Amino acid sequence: MYAWFFNEVLPGPLWLRIILALLIVAGIVFLLMEYAFPWLSEYSPLGDVTLDEEA
Amino acid sequence: MTLTTPRHLPPAERAAWSSRPARRPRRSWSARIIGGIGEVLITLGILGLLFVVWELWWTGIEAESDRQDTLEEFYAQMPQPPGGESAGESAGDQGPQPADFEVCYTLEDGTEIGCAPIMEQLASTGQVMATLYAPRLGDQWAAPVREGVAAEQIDRGGVGRYPSTQMPDQPGNFAVAGHRNTYASMLGRQDELQIGDRLYLVSPDGMYTYEVAQRQVVAPSQTEVLAPVPGQPGVDPETGMLTLTTCHPMYSNAERLIHHAQIVDFTPLGGEVPDELAHHEPIREMFYAGGA
């Protein structure tokens, strides 16, 4: 999967493909950190520090 | 595709490199499927690790800058001590000039506890009502106190007050919650507090001083720690308490770590602050810092 993406999808010589791959990884990590994980954490109880007043 | 031929190799090896077949022989379908499953599993593992990194570290970046901005805003709107603009400097010669204040109740030893009308109003409009200091947790440790314990209050660095608890100007329990491991971990080191340590609640109405009296670990459902008399719901309080609540143990939320502190003093604006707070510039401007 990743080998195919690196070899067949990314254009250009090796150095360009390495740079592109790093940029794509950085972009995905940023999107995860800024959007995906905050959304996910609303469904996770890990950030809950309070005493359950209503519960 | 081929890798480009490395230029640093001697001619014979370069030839050998160049004559490699352009593609590896095709793998069988079953090998490709198993390889693909392996890559998916590795990806999921990396995603899981990234989530932990986000939770423990990334959330703290924004919360910490939010906390510092909040502190600046909070002190920018602080009332001046009696004597006006220059009181901060001139007080050095004249000694403390405590402002007059309205007494809300009196402790057993006769200490008068001032009322907190400005704090009350800040709380009701959703603004930061006070800043909590705990010298044991660090010279620069300062937690803005917001009204409420929902994510929008406690995820911003600082602590949130349980709205069902009492204000510091009346007998009862002023209880706050803060994060232990995430969102700048305001109460990450709460367990380092020791019995007898002082906690200072600096508000526009004056400073409320507390002394840590009890540490306990409870289940998340044990809300009696928030009662006006902690542990005894329904009993009328005679004195003021400050309660810190956070997750316990570290990296878990199975239990809650609770520290109760008892009110021991009230300092009106212009009054003398203890040495352990004197290095905080905004506090020096509001109060009288003797030795500083």
PDB file of C-alpha atoms in Angstrom, chain B residues 68-185:
ATOM      1  CA  GLN B  68      -1.207  33.453  30.161  1.00  0.00           C
ATOM      2  CA  ASP B  69      -3.449  35.737  28.092  1.00  0.00           C
ATOM      3  CA  THR B  70      -6.195  35.265  30.666  1.00  0.00           C
ATOM      4  CA  LEU B  71      -3.899  36.248  33.533  1.00  0.00           C
ATOM      5  CA  GLU B  72      -2.856  39.417  31.729  1.00  0.00           C
ATOM      6  CA  GLU B  73      -6.473  40.377  31.036  1.00  0.00           C
ATOM      7  CA  PHE B  74      -7.448  39.593  34.618  1.00  0.00           C
ATOM      8  CA  TYR B  75      -4.789  41.844  36.108  1.00  0.00           C
ATOM      9  CA  ALA B  76      -5.315  44.593  33.529  1.00  0.00           C
ATOM     10  CA  GLN B  77      -8.766  45.255  35.001  1.00  0.00           C
ATOM     11  CA  MET B  78      -7.723  45.059  38.652  1.00  0.00           C
ATOM     12  CA  PRO B  79      -8.777  47.918  40.911  1.00  0.00           C
ATOM     13  CA  GLN B  80      -5.948  50.100  42.260  1.00  0.00           C
ATOM     14  CA  PRO B  81      -5.144  49.940  45.968  1.00  0.00           C
ATOM     15  CA  PRO B  82      -5.989  52.989  48.102  1.00  0.00           C
ATOM     16  CA  GLY B  83      -3.681  55.908  47.376  1.00  0.00           C
ATOM     17  CA  GLY B  84      -4.206  55.716  43.621  1.00  0.00           C
ATOM     18  CA  GLU B  85      -1.716  55.062  40.852  1.00  0.00           C
ATOM     19  CA  SER B  86       1.429  55.674  42.846  1.00  0.00           C
ATOM     20  CA  ALA B  87       0.463  53.582  45.842  1.00  0.00           C
ATOM     21  CA  GLY B  88       2.591  50.685  44.657  1.00  0.00           C
ATOM     22  CA  GLU B  89       5.816  52.673  44.965  1.00  0.00           C
ATOM     23  CA  SER B  90       5.067  55.037  47.798  1.00  0.00           C
ATOM     24  CA  ALA B  91       3.684  52.259  49.969  1.00  0.00           C
ATOM     25  CA  GLY B  92       7.274  51.095  50.379  1.00  0.00           C
ATOM     26  CA  ASP B  93       7.863  53.909  52.879  1.00  0.00           C
ATOM     27  CA  GLN B  94       4.468  54.214  54.455  1.00  0.00           C
ATOM     28  CA  GLY B  95       3.730  50.571  55.166  1.00  0.00           C
ATOM     29  CA  PRO B  96       0.547  48.786  54.209  1.00  0.00           C
ATOM     30  CA  GLN B  97      -2.545  50.883  53.613  1.00  0.00           C
ATOM     31  CA  PRO B  98      -5.342  48.356  53.693  1.00  0.00           C
ATOM     32  CA  ALA B  99      -8.532  49.473  52.023  1.00  0.00           C
ATOM     33  CA  ASP B 100     -11.787  49.535  53.972  1.00  0.00           C
ATOM     34  CA  PHE B 101     -13.871  46.491  53.290  1.00  0.00           C
ATOM     35  CA  GLU B 102     -17.270  45.112  54.089  1.00  0.00           C
ATOM     36  CA  VAL B 103     -17.084  42.179  56.496  1.00  0.00           C
ATOM     37  CA  CYS B 104     -19.167  39.178  55.431  1.00  0.00           C
ATOM     38  CA  TYR B 105     -18.368  36.878  58.349  1.00  0.00           C
ATOM     39  CA  THR B 106     -15.830  36.422  61.114  1.00  0.00           C
ATOM     40  CA  LEU B 107     -13.662  33.393  61.845  1.00  0.00           C
ATOM     41  CA  GLU B 108     -13.443  31.857  65.313  1.00  0.00           C
ATOM     42  CA  ASP B 109     -10.143  33.635  65.977  1.00  0.00           C
ATOM     43  CA  GLY B 110     -11.696  36.983  65.082  1.00  0.00           C
ATOM     44  CA  THR B 111     -10.296  37.270  61.557  1.00  0.00           C
ATOM     45  CA  GLU B 112     -12.704  39.250  59.419  1.00  0.00           C
ATOM     46  CA  ILE B 113     -13.487  37.846  55.984  1.00  0.00           C
ATOM     47  CA  GLY B 114     -14.329  40.477  53.398  1.00  0.00           C
ATOM     48  CA  CYS B 115     -17.219  40.330  50.965  1.00  0.00           C
ATOM     49  CA  ALA B 116     -16.651  39.546  47.294  1.00  0.00           C
ATOM     50  CA  PRO B 117     -19.166  41.547  45.260  1.00  0.00           C
ATOM     51  CA  ILE B 118     -16.855  42.062  42.264  1.00  0.00           C
ATOM     52  CA  MET B 119     -15.928  38.394  42.216  1.00  0.00           C
ATOM     53  CA  GLU B 120     -19.603  37.464  42.347  1.00  0.00           C
ATOM     54  CA  GLN B 121     -20.304  39.709  39.401  1.00  0.00           C
ATOM     55  CA  LEU B 122     -17.352  38.415  37.354  1.00  0.00           C
ATOM     56  CA  ALA B 123     -18.527  34.859  37.992  1.00  0.00           C
ATOM     57  CA  SER B 124     -22.073  35.600  36.915  1.00  0.00           C
ATOM     58  CA  THR B 125     -20.884  37.118  33.633  1.00  0.00           C
ATOM     59  CA  GLY B 126     -18.580  34.200  32.869  1.00  0.00           C
ATOM     60  CA  GLN B 127     -15.344  36.130  33.374  1.00  0.00           C
ATOM     61  CA  VAL B 128     -12.292  35.047  35.319  1.00  0.00           C
ATOM     62  CA  MET B 129     -13.187  35.785  38.948  1.00  0.00           C
ATOM     63  CA  ALA B 130      -9.859  35.235  40.697  1.00  0.00           C
ATOM     64  CA  THR B 131      -6.425  33.686  40.390  1.00  0.00           C
ATOM     65  CA  LEU B 132      -5.295  30.872  42.636  1.00  0.00           C
ATOM     66  CA  TYR B 133      -1.682  30.678  43.829  1.00  0.00           C
ATOM     67  CA  ALA B 134      -0.006  27.653  45.383  1.00  0.00           C
ATOM     68  CA  PRO B 135       3.662  28.453  46.072  1.00  0.00           C
ATOM     69  CA  ARG B 136       4.349  24.749  46.741  1.00  0.00           C
ATOM     70  CA  LEU B 137       3.541  23.997  43.102  1.00  0.00           C
ATOM     71  CA  GLY B 138       6.026  26.523  41.767  1.00  0.00           C
ATOM     72  CA  ASP B 139       7.044  30.185  41.823  1.00  0.00           C
ATOM     73  CA  GLN B 140       5.115  30.916  38.674  1.00  0.00           C
ATOM     74  CA  TRP B 141       2.154  28.623  39.350  1.00  0.00           C
ATOM     75  CA  ALA B 142      -1.010  30.687  38.916  1.00  0.00           C
ATOM     76  CA  ALA B 143      -4.416  29.320  38.008  1.00  0.00           C
ATOM     77  CA  PRO B 144      -7.165  31.615  36.714  1.00  0.00           C
ATOM     78  CA  VAL B 145     -10.506  30.568  38.189  1.00  0.00           C
ATOM     79  CA  ARG B 146     -13.476  30.449  35.828  1.00  0.00           C
ATOM     80  CA  GLU B 147     -17.101  29.782  36.648  1.00  0.00           C
ATOM     81  CA  GLY B 148     -18.077  26.238  35.719  1.00  0.00           C
ATOM     82  CA  VAL B 149     -16.422  22.874  35.234  1.00  0.00           C
ATOM     83  CA  ALA B 150     -17.398  22.121  31.623  1.00  0.00           C
ATOM     84  CA  ALA B 151     -14.787  21.655  28.915  1.00  0.00           C
ATOM     85  CA  GLU B 152     -15.083  25.277  27.750  1.00  0.00           C
ATOM     86  CA  GLN B 153     -13.906  26.467  31.171  1.00  0.00           C
ATOM     87  CA  ILE B 154     -11.333  23.941  32.337  1.00  0.00           C
ATOM     88  CA  ASP B 155      -9.778  23.145  28.933  1.00  0.00           C
ATOM     89  CA  ARG B 156      -8.369  26.687  28.740  1.00  0.00           C
ATOM     90  CA  GLY B 157      -5.638  26.400  31.355  1.00  0.00           C
ATOM     91  CA  GLY B 158      -6.568  27.198  34.919  1.00  0.00           C
ATOM     92  CA  VAL B 159      -9.337  25.772  37.046  1.00  0.00           C
ATOM     93  CA  GLY B 160     -13.135  25.950  37.107  1.00  0.00           C
ATOM     94  CA  ARG B 161     -15.431  26.505  40.068  1.00  0.00           C
ATOM     95  CA  TYR B 162     -18.265  24.095  40.710  1.00  0.00           C
ATOM     96  CA  PRO B 163     -21.264  26.463  40.417  1.00  0.00           C
ATOM     97  CA  SER B 164     -23.128  24.524  43.103  1.00  0.00           C
ATOM     98  CA  THR B 165     -20.504  25.417  45.721  1.00  0.00           C
ATOM     99  CA  GLN B 166     -20.133  28.581  47.810  1.00  0.00           C
ATOM    100  CA  MET B 167     -18.196  31.783  47.195  1.00  0.00           C
ATOM    101  CA  PRO B 168     -15.194  32.512  49.451  1.00  0.00           C
ATOM    102  CA  ASP B 169     -16.915  35.383  51.238  1.00  0.00           C
ATOM    103  CA  GLN B 170     -19.349  33.066  52.999  1.00  0.00           C
ATOM    104  CA  PRO B 171     -18.906  30.005  55.171  1.00  0.00           C
ATOM    105  CA  GLY B 172     -18.927  26.953  52.936  1.00  0.00           C
ATOM    106  CA  ASN B 173     -16.897  25.273  50.254  1.00  0.00           C
ATOM    107  CA  PHE B 174     -15.258  27.014  47.308  1.00  0.00           C
ATOM    108  CA  ALA B 175     -14.516  23.946  45.145  1.00  0.00           C
ATOM    109  CA  VAL B 176     -12.595  23.974  41.867  1.00  0.00           C
ATOM    110  CA  ALA B 177     -11.618  21.362  39.290  1.00  0.00           C
ATOM    111  CA  GLY B 178      -8.549  21.224  37.054  1.00  0.00           C
ATOM    112  CA  HIS B 179      -6.852  18.845  34.639  1.00  0.00           C
ATOM    113  CA  ARG B 180      -4.187  16.443  35.861  1.00  0.00           C
ATOM    114  CA  ASN B 181      -2.558  15.219  32.626  1.00  0.00           C
ATOM    115  CA  THR B 182      -4.050  17.187  29.759  1.00  0.00           C
ATOM    116  CA  TYR B 183      -4.790  20.780  28.704  1.00  0.00           C
ATOM    117  CA  ALA B 184      -1.677  22.228  30.358  1.00  0.00           C
ATOM    118  CA  SER B 185      -2.207  20.028  33.442  1.00  0.00           C
TER     119      SER B 185
END
